[in-house]
Short mmCIF file of C-alpha atoms in Angstrom, two decimals:
data_model
loop_
_atom_site.label_atom_id
_atom_site.label_comp_id
_atom_site.label_asym_id
_atom_site.label_seq_id
_atom_site.Cartn_x
_atom_site.Cartn_y
_atom_site.Cartn_z
CA ASP A 590 -19.96 14.09 -2.64
CA ASP A 591 -22.30 14.08 0.42
CA ASP A 592 -24.27 16.83 -1.16
CA ILE A 593 -24.62 15.14 -4.47
CA GLY A 594 -25.69 11.95 -2.86
CA THR A 595 -28.38 13.91 -0.92
CA VAL A 596 -29.66 15.48 -4.09
CA ALA A 597 -29.63 12.16 -5.96
CA GLN A 598 -31.45 10.47 -3.16
CA LYS A 599 -34.17 13.11 -2.93
CA TYR A 600 -34.67 12.90 -6.66
CA PHE A 601 -35.01 9.01 -6.63
CA ASP A 602 -37.44 9.15 -3.65
CA SER A 603 -39.66 11.78 -5.30
CA THR A 604 -39.79 9.70 -8.43
CA VAL A 605 -40.55 6.49 -6.61
CA SER A 606 -43.49 8.38 -4.99
CA ALA A 607 -44.76 10.00 -8.01
CA ASN A 608 -44.97 6.76 -9.84
CA ASN A 609 -46.38 4.72 -7.04
CA LEU A 610 -43.65 2.02 -7.28
CA SER A 611 -44.41 -0.86 -5.08
CA ALA A 612 -41.01 -2.41 -5.13
CA ASP A 613 -38.99 -2.23 -2.03
CA CYS A 614 -35.73 -0.43 -2.87
CA GLY A 615 -32.61 0.21 -0.79
CA GLY A 616 -30.47 3.45 -1.03
CA LEU A 617 -28.70 4.59 -3.83
CA SER A 618 -25.16 3.68 -4.42
CA LEU A 619 -23.39 6.36 -6.25
CA SER A 620 -20.07 7.02 -7.90
CA ILE A 621 -18.85 10.22 -9.51
CA ASP A 622 -16.83 10.14 -12.62
CA ARG A 623 -15.12 13.48 -12.48
CA LYS A 624 -13.06 12.89 -15.63
CA ASN A 625 -16.10 12.50 -17.73
CA SER A 626 -18.53 14.68 -15.71
CA GLN A 627 -20.82 11.84 -14.99
CA VAL A 628 -22.74 10.45 -11.87
CA LEU A 629 -23.44 6.74 -11.84
CA ALA A 630 -26.31 5.46 -9.81
CA GLU A 631 -27.21 1.84 -8.95
CA VAL A 632 -30.12 0.52 -6.74
CA ASN A 633 -31.25 -2.88 -5.45
CA CYS A 634 -34.88 -3.63 -5.33
CA ARG A 635 -37.30 -6.38 -4.30
CA GLN A 636 -40.68 -6.95 -5.84
CA ASN A 637 -43.55 -9.01 -4.60
CA THR A 638 -44.87 -11.34 -7.48
CA THR A 639 -48.27 -12.47 -8.36
CA LEU A 640 -48.55 -14.98 -11.03
CA ALA A 641 -44.98 -16.21 -10.35
CA GLY A 642 -46.08 -16.99 -6.77
CA LEU A 643 -48.12 -19.91 -8.33
CA VAL A 644 -44.80 -21.59 -9.04
CA GLY A 645 -43.17 -20.74 -5.81
CA ILE A 646 -41.55 -17.43 -6.71
CA GLY A 647 -42.96 -14.84 -4.18
CA GLU A 648 -40.36 -12.23 -4.45
CA LEU A 649 -38.17 -11.01 -7.46
CA ASP A 650 -34.83 -9.35 -6.79
CA PHE A 651 -33.61 -6.85 -9.46
CA LYS A 652 -30.96 -4.19 -9.82
CA ARG A 653 -31.29 -0.92 -11.83
CA THR A 654 -28.34 1.24 -12.88
CA ALA A 655 -28.37 4.65 -14.59
CA GLU A 656 -25.89 7.41 -15.48
CA THR A 657 -26.27 11.04 -16.13
CA ASP A 658 -24.07 13.91 -17.18
CA TYR A 659 -23.67 16.80 -14.78
CA GLY A 660 -23.08 20.50 -15.44
CA VAL A 661 -20.51 22.43 -13.50
CA GLY A 662 -20.96 25.81 -12.08
CA LYS A 663 -18.56 28.73 -11.81
CA LEU A 664 -16.42 30.01 -9.04
CA ASP A 665 -15.40 33.43 -7.86
CA VAL A 666 -13.17 32.87 -4.95
CA VAL A 667 -11.17 35.18 -2.83
CA PHE A 668 -8.56 34.29 -0.12
CA MET A 669 -7.94 36.70 2.44
CA PHE A 670 -4.35 36.67 4.16
CA ASP A 671 -3.22 38.33 7.26
CA THR A 672 0.44 39.82 6.54
CA SER A 673 0.97 41.54 9.94
CA GLY A 674 4.04 41.31 11.80
CA SER A 675 3.07 38.30 14.05
CA MET A 676 2.75 36.12 10.92
CA GLY A 677 6.58 36.31 10.86
CA ASN A 678 6.68 34.45 14.20
CA GLN A 679 7.23 30.62 14.64
CA GLY A 680 7.11 29.88 11.07
CA ARG A 681 3.50 30.89 10.77
CA MET A 682 3.98 32.59 7.13
CA THR A 683 5.78 29.53 6.10
CA ASP A 684 2.93 27.25 7.15
CA LEU A 685 0.39 29.58 5.58
CA LYS A 686 2.06 29.74 2.17
CA ALA A 687 2.44 25.95 2.05
CA ALA A 688 -1.23 25.44 3.08
CA ALA A 689 -2.63 28.20 0.81
CA LYS A 690 -0.59 27.03 -2.25
CA ASP A 691 -1.92 23.45 -1.93
CA ALA A 692 -5.61 24.76 -1.43
CA VAL A 693 -5.22 26.95 -4.61
CA GLN A 694 -3.96 24.01 -6.73
CA THR A 695 -6.85 21.78 -5.52
CA ILE A 696 -9.56 24.38 -6.58
CA PHE A 697 -7.82 24.96 -9.86
CA LYS A 698 -7.91 21.03 -10.56
CA SER A 699 -11.48 21.35 -10.87
CA LYS A 700 -12.75 20.35 -14.40
CA VAL A 701 -13.89 23.37 -16.35
CA GLU A 702 -15.85 23.98 -19.53
CA GLU A 703 -14.22 27.26 -19.98
CA PRO A 704 -10.85 28.54 -18.88
CA ASP A 705 -12.31 31.32 -16.54
CA ASP A 706 -15.11 29.06 -15.05
CA VAL A 707 -12.85 28.98 -11.84
CA ARG A 708 -11.10 32.18 -10.79
CA ILE A 709 -9.28 33.14 -7.59
CA ALA A 710 -8.52 36.56 -6.11
CA VAL A 711 -6.11 37.47 -3.14
CA SER A 712 -6.87 40.11 -0.41
CA THR A 713 -4.13 41.12 1.85
CA TYR A 714 -4.00 43.36 4.91
CA ALA A 715 -2.03 44.44 7.80
CA THR A 716 -1.64 48.14 8.94
CA ALA A 717 -3.71 49.07 5.97
CA VAL A 718 -4.51 47.59 2.46
CA ASN A 719 -1.90 48.14 -0.46
CA VAL A 720 -3.79 48.52 -3.69
CA GLY A 721 -0.70 49.40 -5.65
CA GLU A 722 -0.29 52.22 -8.05
CA GLU A 723 -2.52 50.34 -10.67
CA TYR A 724 -5.66 50.85 -8.59
CA PHE A 725 -4.95 53.60 -6.08
CA GLU A 726 -6.22 56.52 -8.16
CA ALA A 727 -9.29 54.68 -9.48
CA VAL A 728 -10.40 53.97 -5.86
CA THR A 729 -9.38 57.30 -4.28
CA ASN A 730 -9.59 59.85 -6.86
CA GLU A 731 -6.06 60.89 -5.82
CA GLU A 732 -2.54 60.44 -7.54
CA PRO A 733 -0.53 57.68 -5.89
CA ASN A 734 2.78 58.26 -4.27
CA LYS A 735 2.42 62.03 -4.30
CA THR A 736 4.59 64.39 -2.23
CA GLU A 737 4.72 68.15 -1.67
CA CYS A 738 7.18 70.51 -0.22
CA GLY A 739 7.14 70.89 3.51
CA GLU A 740 9.36 73.95 3.61
CA TRP A 741 10.87 76.37 1.07
CA ARG A 742 14.12 77.86 1.81
CA ARG A 743 15.89 80.79 0.08
CA ARG A 744 19.32 80.00 -1.40
CA GLY A 745 21.66 82.53 -0.04
CA TYR A 746 20.69 86.12 -0.93
CA SER A 747 19.53 85.13 -4.36
CA ASN A 748 15.90 85.09 -5.42
CA GLN A 749 16.13 81.13 -5.88
CA TYR A 750 14.36 78.73 -3.42
CA TYR A 751 14.76 75.03 -2.62
CA CYS A 752 12.66 72.54 -0.75
CA ALA A 753 14.24 71.60 2.49
CA TRP A 754 12.07 68.61 3.00
CA TYR A 755 9.08 66.79 1.43
CA ARG A 756 5.89 65.65 2.96
CA GLN A 757 4.27 62.36 1.78
CA VAL A 758 0.67 63.20 0.76
CA THR A 759 -0.32 59.80 -0.56
CA SER A 760 1.11 56.31 -0.98
CA THR A 761 -0.70 53.27 -2.27
CA CYS A 762 -2.18 52.49 0.99
CA VAL A 763 -5.97 52.69 1.63
CA THR A 764 -8.01 52.62 4.90
CA GLY A 765 -11.85 52.77 4.58
CA ARG A 766 -14.61 55.01 3.75
CA GLU A 767 -17.29 57.00 5.58
CA GLY A 768 -20.83 58.04 4.91
CA SER A 769 -23.87 56.13 3.52
CA GLN A 770 -21.58 53.59 1.50
CA LYS A 771 -19.46 52.74 4.49
CA TYR A 772 -20.43 49.16 4.73
CA THR A 773 -21.54 48.48 1.15
CA ASP A 774 -19.77 47.28 -1.86
CA ALA A 775 -20.76 50.38 -3.94
CA ALA A 776 -18.09 51.29 -6.49
CA PRO A 777 -15.70 54.04 -5.80
CA GLY A 778 -17.03 57.46 -7.04
CA ALA A 779 -18.65 60.64 -5.70
CA ASN A 780 -19.50 60.07 -2.03
CA SER A 781 -17.97 56.80 -1.93
CA TRP A 782 -14.31 57.26 -2.48
CA ILE A 783 -11.89 54.94 -0.49
CA GLU A 784 -9.96 56.93 2.10
CA TYR A 785 -6.24 56.63 2.22
CA ASP A 786 -3.24 57.08 4.54
CA THR A 787 0.38 57.51 4.29
CA THR A 788 0.88 54.64 6.76
CA SER A 789 3.29 51.88 5.58
CA CYS A 790 1.08 48.98 4.64
CA ASN A 791 3.88 46.54 3.55
CA SER A 792 4.43 45.44 0.10
CA ALA A 793 1.61 42.79 -0.20
CA THR A 794 -0.84 44.06 -2.92
CA ILE A 795 -4.34 42.78 -3.87
CA THR A 796 -4.65 40.41 -6.70
CA PRO A 797 -7.95 40.58 -8.78
CA LEU A 798 -9.86 37.44 -9.94
CA THR A 799 -7.77 35.35 -12.36
CA HIS A 800 -7.85 31.91 -13.81
CA ILE A 801 -4.21 31.63 -14.01
CA GLN A 802 -2.94 29.57 -11.18
CA GLY A 803 0.84 30.81 -11.44
CA ARG A 804 -0.48 34.35 -10.87
CA VAL A 805 -2.20 33.32 -7.69
CA ILE A 806 0.76 31.25 -6.42
CA SER A 807 3.20 34.05 -7.05
CA ALA A 808 1.06 36.34 -4.94
CA ILE A 809 1.20 33.97 -2.02
CA GLU A 810 4.91 33.07 -2.31
CA THR A 811 5.79 36.81 -2.00
CA LEU A 812 3.57 37.45 1.11
CA PRO A 813 5.67 39.71 3.55
CA THR A 814 5.22 40.16 7.32
CA SER A 815 4.94 43.50 9.05
CA GLY A 816 2.62 45.89 10.63
CA SER A 817 -0.64 45.72 12.58
CA THR A 818 -3.86 43.81 12.08
CA ALA A 819 -6.70 46.02 10.43
CA GLY A 820 -8.74 42.88 9.62
CA HIS A 821 -11.89 44.74 8.83
CA LEU A 822 -10.20 46.38 5.76
CA GLY A 823 -9.02 42.90 4.60
CA ILE A 824 -12.71 41.76 4.75
CA ALA A 825 -13.89 44.78 2.92
CA TRP A 826 -11.55 44.32 0.08
CA SER A 827 -12.19 40.64 -0.09
CA TRP A 828 -15.78 41.69 -0.82
CA TYR A 829 -14.75 44.35 -3.45
CA LEU A 830 -12.68 41.79 -5.27
CA ILE A 831 -15.56 39.62 -5.97
CA SER A 832 -18.55 42.21 -6.06
CA PRO A 833 -19.97 42.83 -9.53
CA LYS A 834 -20.43 46.53 -8.58
CA TRP A 835 -16.55 46.83 -8.81
CA SER A 836 -16.49 45.65 -12.43
CA SER A 837 -15.39 48.89 -13.76
CA ILE A 838 -12.41 48.95 -11.47
CA TRP A 839 -10.87 45.58 -12.35
CA PRO A 840 -9.36 44.33 -15.68
CA SER A 841 -11.92 42.80 -17.92
CA SER A 842 -10.83 39.32 -17.38
CA ALA A 843 -11.20 39.83 -13.47
CA LYS A 844 -14.83 41.32 -13.72
CA PRO A 845 -16.87 39.43 -10.88
CA ARG A 846 -19.87 37.82 -12.21
CA GLY A 847 -23.38 39.03 -11.03
CA TYR A 848 -24.91 38.20 -7.74
CA ASP A 849 -27.95 36.82 -9.85
CA ASP A 850 -25.88 34.46 -11.74
CA ASP A 851 -27.44 31.14 -10.78
CA ASP A 852 -24.45 29.28 -12.07
CA THR A 853 -21.88 31.01 -9.98
CA SER A 854 -20.77 30.52 -6.39
CA LYS A 855 -19.01 33.39 -4.54
CA VAL A 856 -16.82 32.31 -1.81
CA ALA A 857 -14.52 34.31 0.49
CA ILE A 858 -11.87 32.51 2.76
CA LEU A 859 -10.97 34.79 5.59
CA MET A 860 -7.92 34.26 7.69
CA THR A 861 -6.15 35.79 10.68
CA ASP A 862 -3.53 34.77 13.51
CA GLY A 863 -4.51 37.90 15.90
CA GLU A 864 -6.87 40.33 17.08
CA PHE A 865 -8.18 43.09 14.85
CA ASN A 866 -6.28 45.75 16.58
CA LEU A 867 -6.20 48.83 14.37
CA ASP A 868 -9.02 50.94 12.92
CA TYR A 869 -9.39 54.12 10.86
CA MET A 870 -13.10 54.25 10.64
CA SER A 871 -15.50 56.01 13.05
CA GLY A 872 -18.47 54.15 14.96
CA GLY A 873 -16.49 51.46 16.65
CA GLY A 874 -13.38 49.30 16.43
CA SER A 875 -12.11 46.96 13.90
CA PHE A 876 -14.22 44.14 15.16
CA ASP A 877 -17.34 46.13 15.01
CA HIS A 878 -16.67 47.07 11.45
CA ALA A 879 -15.70 43.42 10.51
CA GLU A 880 -19.23 42.18 11.73
CA LYS A 881 -21.04 44.71 9.56
CA PHE A 882 -18.94 43.85 6.54
CA CYS A 883 -19.68 40.17 7.17
CA ASP A 884 -23.39 40.63 7.57
CA ALA A 885 -23.53 42.54 4.28
CA MET A 886 -21.51 39.88 2.46
CA LYS A 887 -23.70 37.10 3.64
CA ALA A 888 -26.75 39.16 2.62
CA GLU A 889 -25.52 38.71 -0.99
CA ASP A 890 -25.31 35.00 -0.51
CA ILE A 891 -21.40 35.03 -0.30
CA LEU A 892 -20.19 31.91 1.34
CA ILE A 893 -17.79 32.67 4.09
CA TYR A 894 -15.06 30.27 5.26
CA THR A 895 -12.78 31.18 8.08
CA VAL A 896 -9.44 30.06 9.31
CA ALA A 897 -8.15 31.19 12.78
CA PHE A 898 -4.51 30.36 12.92
CA ARG A 899 -2.98 30.34 16.24
CA ALA A 900 -5.23 33.18 16.93
CA PRO A 901 -6.25 34.51 20.41
CA LYS A 902 -9.76 34.14 21.62
CA LYS A 903 -10.96 37.48 20.20
CA GLY A 904 -9.59 36.65 16.72
CA GLU A 905 -11.41 33.24 16.71
CA GLU A 906 -14.53 34.96 17.91
CA ILE A 907 -14.73 37.34 14.99
CA LEU A 908 -13.94 34.70 12.52
CA SER A 909 -16.66 32.51 13.98
CA TYR A 910 -19.21 35.26 13.70
CA CYS A 911 -18.24 35.89 10.02
CA ALA A 912 -18.38 32.34 8.96
CA SER A 913 -21.56 31.22 7.22
CA SER A 914 -22.16 28.61 9.79
CA ASP A 915 -20.16 26.64 12.51
CA GLU A 916 -19.06 24.23 9.81
CA TYR A 917 -17.53 26.91 7.86
CA ALA A 918 -15.20 28.17 10.74
CA PHE A 919 -11.86 26.36 11.22
CA LYS A 920 -9.19 26.63 13.79
CA ALA A 921 -5.60 25.67 13.49
CA SER A 922 -2.73 25.47 16.17
CA ASN A 923 -0.09 24.18 13.91
CA GLY A 924 1.00 23.87 10.31
CA GLU A 925 -0.51 20.52 9.87
CA GLN A 926 -3.91 21.57 11.10
CA LEU A 927 -3.76 24.61 8.93
CA ALA A 928 -3.04 22.51 5.86
CA ASP A 929 -5.81 20.22 6.57
CA ALA A 930 -8.27 23.11 7.19
CA TYR A 931 -7.37 24.69 3.89
CA GLN A 932 -7.53 21.34 2.14
CA LYS A 933 -11.11 20.61 3.41
CA ILE A 934 -12.22 24.00 2.30
CA ALA A 935 -10.76 23.64 -1.16
CA THR A 936 -12.33 20.31 -1.66
CA THR A 937 -15.76 21.55 -0.47
CA ILE A 938 -15.49 24.61 -2.71
CA SER A 939 -14.61 22.45 -5.74
CA ASP A 940 -17.77 20.34 -5.08
CA LEU A 941 -19.83 23.39 -4.86
CA ARG A 942 -19.62 23.61 -8.64
CA LEU A 943 -21.52 20.06 -8.96
CA SER A 944 -24.47 21.40 -6.95
CA LYS A 945 -25.01 24.11 -9.41
#
């Protein structure tokens, strides 16, 4: 609401200046009718008189009111959730689920002109990122959950052989990529395939953009807790989920809108409770890679909010670095503060649509 008030006041001031209005007017009083998508404005003014002064009326007070319809923009939002083992301690995941679900519901309450004006995606990470069987081959060019025989043995004195044990070649876990597209959102393909690992990456999978609230709530309710914290991978996949360059990967209903779409705001909400302590990529550690991904996202005008939940100093520092500004970085040391942080973010994001 503050942003709307600022825009309205600037418009009023410029109009007064352009028309050389001689009346002395106070500040605008605004009310926002979200149900009918209207902004109502009222201003009190005082005008010095000329002829009326002859009969003792030196000043004339008057009030002007106006109303206007406002258009609402579109939102592509991604929530990034830490599902590492430490999130299973001290009720952290329980607190996160409650806070995140409330935030999602707040965002989806926004008035829409079309059902898909507001969409939310979910990026999860722990030891790695689980993209599921549905997307593994599309991003790695390899078959998911593939095994090969580790040792063939002869059956007795026959000419028959059997496999004594199998080696896991692929799972549905992905890590990162190298080369010139390492820190970009280039679509997977020649020289830009996502690399993979057979490391267990827990059962949490990504959820592409959707306007169906139940789908997002279900993804949150089923978040597990296990593994380490490869935070830079969660950030990378948060970007991929809202990047228009990945449109060929996601379902048609989940294709991200273009960066040049003036009516669309792209928002990432990054969360962790710990240090980024696991890395697969060359050229530094998880923190180093995270900074480069965040820099690249902000260069595309993606707004980044961050939530450090009971995080150590290094965890707080990387999220502060990634946030679009200090006002976009939140810290929470308990469930109540976490719920408050997510609710503030959700409300602000909803109001972003009005500024479009």
